[in-house]
């Protein structure tokens, strides 16, 4: 069991707990000791509170002992990106400005996990305030990619993806605003799902870009993704932007997905495959995947998403504008770090924020403030919201010709830590993931291949229409069952 | 006062809505609680918290708009208004920018102004009414301030008038009319001492007849309608003097010092504040179909003017009486409740106007806190009508009712105040009074009819005030004439 | 898709924007921020290429409206909890900040 821990899914572990082969306390102890071993190399966690974890595990064992488990998953550990509130725990958002902040309430997703008895296992590292694609923007330290610790795990949910990939936890919840669940999942060889906007409540998720953010599961396989989606999704009176409850169980969809993809029309957006900078190895893996999908009976359809090249620009205007307002509350007044030396209110604000925020966050706040400022609203923000309409329409049109869209997740595999320093260059790598957030649709990133020379994983993306999680989960599951590489287990060196 | 200049005044009134909970969270909307006890992650701007709008607050805003003859658009939304300030927990306020709930309304003013001069009867335009969240409360100490977030997040309606107001009297009348409408609609209590109604004045002068407005000066820190009146009068003189000397006005904000009776410079407005408005992404737009708006219109209560007219017509009250009774909805409601229980509306009106309102004022309480209810007052009036007590005795009963809240019939019984109407009993008293006062009998018979009052007084004394005065007079006249 | 002339890069004053955003920037890094801003804005000027006449902006991904709650007051959080994160408290009941002038917004 100990040796297989890094291969176990939520469902696997659930079976063991139900059969009585292991208790939650034993299970969590195993994960804790594995985490202790991995962390010096991986640094996926900002905090692991051993006592609290074992306390929750013990409570779970008691419930199970009395025959009253809260669910099949009672007692299973799951980690949270340090941007999701859990009462009594830290919520630094990877930033110094919230170093001292202690959550006073549970996010709705946290509550839903607790209601099913899951054990909250640690706080994952992330790019500061979810702004970044590499986890290098964390104010604390950079998380390493378990496949190659000289490389980034991706971001902003880099800690979550690395933790699951390295077998420190079976699953994690991250957040995705422009690809921040899907991209690190691809870099780390795990599954990452971005639900339809409004599917999962954002109450308790520290906001980056309110009209783009969604919490998404990061798991070892597609079924776990569906299982978690069932648990965390649903209408929430505390979040006005949530959708009505899904009438279907996503786990059941995955269970009934069948063996092949006959009848499925898969759209291949020509703009995606024309991208300058699409690594040839990635292209090769992606082409291989297309062949595999065809062999499973899917029909490839050429589609066009003509406004692809404008999506990144639109995203960075909208996201930074919303972020500039969302992050205004971090001012050292009511919580978080207040600067030591201030003579007046203006200095209190400016210095607390100046000292507390990192460079990338400052950059985005400045950009967001600028695009909303007097005289520029029409030229930037309003324009970007119109381009957003065009991006959304592109998808709506494409989905008339196909059921789901297929694409790479990233133009390159995981890059070296420190490898990209130009902010714009970093932004351009979001090309495959960002449009989905603008449109509000759903998408899932699934590991497809491992590059021979670098031994780095390559992910592929299935994009669905709004409310189309059933479609993308189904195709992801069938692909996962039939892909050539069965397991994606990094060999973390020096363990 | 100079006649060389036209005064142009616009008023911005903020009204706290009377709801149970705050605008975007379920914390209680209550004045006077212990600091920071009515707070939660939402109204304290904690990370990850999200707003959810209060439906009743939206409805009350729309009803307010309807009562001011506003147009209610089908599509409305909330926007973020960014500025950094400790009383604004998120450092942005959720407000409405370009698509407010109500637009293009008006408020009618007429009658006499606060100064006593007659007002020009006219409509003051209302540009818009929008809904937003109130700021927290800061208390000032020597060189620091303390923030209490209880007030933060309370639903706040902002009513912006057109610059149609030209005098302090008009401003006062507009505010009075507005307050009346808001109270009538049960939209807000408008208690300025509790911060439930605040008013800022925008005022400028221009040479008579010129179309272009002069430089706008903003007046703040006006804590009563009277202060608004005084500040406007002061400011008109101050600005006129500057203009007379050939000077010009800079755009600035001035505070009103009520003790000294002057405005003082608070800050100059070199540039407009850049609020960086954009649509609130956490809130969905508000869409009302025409049918929805018609449904809401059914909830608009009878307006003060209509109520006044009804009182005059249906109950034959004088305009003055109707005016006093409808000055506040609570008084009008009191009257409405009582008038169905009595045959004499006029008498009820008199008692309310002359006695009840006076007693309430002396005791410094509102009619809502009165121990006398419409039912009990109506009962008392019926006792008078049935001649069980005289009008004079009623005063004693009334006093007791006001103090104790007891039913009039009980008080009459306890104190033995039943009027004596039995003429044979009264006759005995009359006979006694006549017998005991021979010289006054002489005076009366001698032509001094005024002495009648003396005999009435004597009979009342003998009967301990209980004799029916009309019967007393009748019998005395019978005996002496 | 017709192409318009790309938008001109506006004059960006990072110092002014930082003031609006209440961000104290290290004077040594002002230059870098200025350059970064200019380069990012130049990139987003790409949006100017598109003809957006007649296109409605999207503020929310899905057309929906009227999400609200009933006016019911619920129990608030306790004061101790809500002030537990405050860096500076006065009399155990207020949050302390440097002097705030009544009605004064521009600081």
PDB file of N, CA, C and O in Angstrom, chain C residues 23-45:
ATOM      1  N   UNK C  23      -0.291  51.943  -4.490  1.00  0.00           N
ATOM      2  CA  UNK C  23       0.841  51.028  -4.480  1.00  0.00           C
ATOM      3  C   UNK C  23       2.116  51.843  -4.408  1.00  0.00           C
ATOM      4  O   UNK C  23       2.430  52.583  -5.329  1.00  0.00           O
ATOM      5  N   UNK C  24       2.865  51.675  -3.315  1.00  0.00           N
ATOM      6  CA  UNK C  24       4.125  52.399  -3.259  1.00  0.00           C
ATOM      7  C   UNK C  24       5.168  51.589  -4.012  1.00  0.00           C
ATOM      8  O   UNK C  24       5.456  50.447  -3.643  1.00  0.00           O
ATOM      9  N   UNK C  25       5.695  52.156  -5.072  1.00  0.00           N
ATOM     10  CA  UNK C  25       6.696  51.435  -5.867  1.00  0.00           C
ATOM     11  C   UNK C  25       8.091  51.918  -5.513  1.00  0.00           C
ATOM     12  O   UNK C  25       8.336  53.103  -5.364  1.00  0.00           O
ATOM     13  N   UNK C  26       8.995  50.971  -5.409  1.00  0.00           N
ATOM     14  CA  UNK C  26      10.395  51.268  -5.172  1.00  0.00           C
ATOM     15  C   UNK C  26      10.914  52.108  -6.355  1.00  0.00           C
ATOM     16  O   UNK C  26      10.796  51.685  -7.503  1.00  0.00           O
ATOM     17  N   UNK C  27      11.455  53.287  -6.080  1.00  0.00           N
ATOM     18  CA  UNK C  27      11.895  54.158  -7.180  1.00  0.00           C
ATOM     19  C   UNK C  27      12.855  53.472  -8.158  1.00  0.00           C
ATOM     20  O   UNK C  27      12.854  53.774  -9.342  1.00  0.00           O
ATOM     21  N   UNK C  28      13.611  52.519  -7.649  1.00  0.00           N
ATOM     22  CA  UNK C  28      14.550  51.809  -8.531  1.00  0.00           C
ATOM     23  C   UNK C  28      13.822  50.920  -9.533  1.00  0.00           C
ATOM     24  O   UNK C  28      14.346  50.608 -10.585  1.00  0.00           O
ATOM     25  N   UNK C  29      12.627  50.486  -9.161  1.00  0.00           N
ATOM     26  CA  UNK C  29      11.917  49.592 -10.074  1.00  0.00           C
ATOM     27  C   UNK C  29      10.877  50.317 -10.911  1.00  0.00           C
ATOM     28  O   UNK C  29      10.210  49.712 -11.752  1.00  0.00           O
ATOM     29  N   UNK C  30      10.732  51.637 -10.692  1.00  0.00           N
ATOM     30  CA  UNK C  30       9.751  52.418 -11.462  1.00  0.00           C
ATOM     31  C   UNK C  30       9.971  52.256 -12.956  1.00  0.00           C
ATOM     32  O   UNK C  30       9.033  52.053 -13.723  1.00  0.00           O
ATOM     33  N   UNK C  31      11.237  52.345 -13.338  1.00  0.00           N
ATOM     34  CA  UNK C  31      11.565  52.236 -14.760  1.00  0.00           C
ATOM     35  C   UNK C  31      11.093  50.922 -15.338  1.00  0.00           C
ATOM     36  O   UNK C  31      10.508  50.871 -16.413  1.00  0.00           O
ATOM     37  N   UNK C  32      11.374  49.853 -14.615  1.00  0.00           N
ATOM     38  CA  UNK C  32      10.987  48.521 -15.109  1.00  0.00           C
ATOM     39  C   UNK C  32       9.471  48.438 -15.235  1.00  0.00           C
ATOM     40  O   UNK C  32       8.944  47.944 -16.228  1.00  0.00           O
ATOM     41  N   UNK C  33       8.760  48.913 -14.211  1.00  0.00           N
ATOM     42  CA  UNK C  33       7.307  48.872 -14.275  1.00  0.00           C
ATOM     43  C   UNK C  33       6.798  49.699 -15.455  1.00  0.00           C
ATOM     44  O   UNK C  33       5.866  49.309 -16.145  1.00  0.00           O
ATOM     45  N   UNK C  34       7.408  50.850 -15.651  1.00  0.00           N
ATOM     46  CA  UNK C  34       7.000  51.711 -16.763  1.00  0.00           C
ATOM     47  C   UNK C  34       7.175  50.952 -18.084  1.00  0.00           C
ATOM     48  O   UNK C  34       6.269  50.914 -18.916  1.00  0.00           O
ATOM     49  N   UNK C  35       8.342  50.316 -18.240  1.00  0.00           N
ATOM     50  CA  UNK C  35       8.612  49.585 -19.491  1.00  0.00           C
ATOM     51  C   UNK C  35       7.662  48.400 -19.646  1.00  0.00           C
ATOM     52  O   UNK C  35       7.129  48.141 -20.715  1.00  0.00           O
ATOM     53  N   UNK C  36       7.468  47.664 -18.544  1.00  0.00           N
ATOM     54  CA  UNK C  36       6.562  46.509 -18.603  1.00  0.00           C
ATOM     55  C   UNK C  36       5.173  46.943 -19.033  1.00  0.00           C
ATOM     56  O   UNK C  36       4.548  46.326 -19.893  1.00  0.00           O
ATOM     57  N   UNK C  37       4.686  47.999 -18.389  1.00  0.00           N
ATOM     58  CA  UNK C  37       3.349  48.494 -18.697  1.00  0.00           C
ATOM     59  C   UNK C  37       3.252  48.843 -20.172  1.00  0.00           C
ATOM     60  O   UNK C  37       2.288  48.480 -20.846  1.00  0.00           O
ATOM     61  N   UNK C  38       4.244  49.575 -20.649  1.00  0.00           N
ATOM     62  CA  UNK C  38       4.200  49.995 -22.050  1.00  0.00           C
ATOM     63  C   UNK C  38       4.191  48.788 -22.980  1.00  0.00           C
ATOM     64  O   UNK C  38       3.443  48.758 -23.959  1.00  0.00           O
ATOM     65  N   UNK C  39       4.981  47.804 -22.643  1.00  0.00           N
ATOM     66  CA  UNK C  39       5.051  46.638 -23.530  1.00  0.00           C
ATOM     67  C   UNK C  39       3.757  45.829 -23.486  1.00  0.00           C
ATOM     68  O   UNK C  39       3.280  45.348 -24.511  1.00  0.00           O
ATOM     69  N   UNK C  40       3.166  45.713 -22.305  1.00  0.00           N
ATOM     70  CA  UNK C  40       1.905  44.972 -22.212  1.00  0.00           C
ATOM     71  C   UNK C  40       0.795  45.734 -22.930  1.00  0.00           C
ATOM     72  O   UNK C  40       0.011  45.156 -23.682  1.00  0.00           O
ATOM     73  N   UNK C  41       0.729  47.038 -22.701  1.00  0.00           N
ATOM     74  CA  UNK C  41      -0.326  47.834 -23.340  1.00  0.00           C
ATOM     75  C   UNK C  41      -0.148  47.808 -24.859  1.00  0.00           C
ATOM     76  O   UNK C  41      -1.126  47.730 -25.610  1.00  0.00           O
ATOM     77  N   UNK C  42       1.099  47.828 -25.296  1.00  0.00           N
ATOM     78  CA  UNK C  42       1.330  47.759 -26.740  1.00  0.00           C
ATOM     79  C   UNK C  42       0.785  46.443 -27.275  1.00  0.00           C
ATOM     80  O   UNK C  42       0.168  46.395 -28.336  1.00  0.00           O
ATOM     81  N   UNK C  43       0.969  45.386 -26.503  1.00  0.00           N
ATOM     82  CA  UNK C  43       0.451  44.096 -26.937  1.00  0.00           C
ATOM     83  C   UNK C  43      -1.075  44.109 -26.991  1.00  0.00           C
ATOM     84  O   UNK C  43      -1.687  43.672 -27.959  1.00  0.00           O
ATOM     85  N   UNK C  44      -1.701  44.631 -25.950  1.00  0.00           N
ATOM     86  CA  UNK C  44      -3.166  44.579 -25.934  1.00  0.00           C
ATOM     87  C   UNK C  44      -3.801  45.541 -26.934  1.00  0.00           C
ATOM     88  O   UNK C  44      -4.987  45.430 -27.230  1.00  0.00           O
ATOM     89  N   UNK C  45      -3.002  46.442 -27.455  1.00  0.00           N
ATOM     90  CA  UNK C  45      -3.522  47.321 -28.496  1.00  0.00           C
ATOM     91  C   UNK C  45      -3.978  46.544 -29.725  1.00  0.00           C
ATOM     92  O   UNK C  45      -4.693  47.064 -30.574  1.00  0.00           O
TER      93      UNK C  45
END
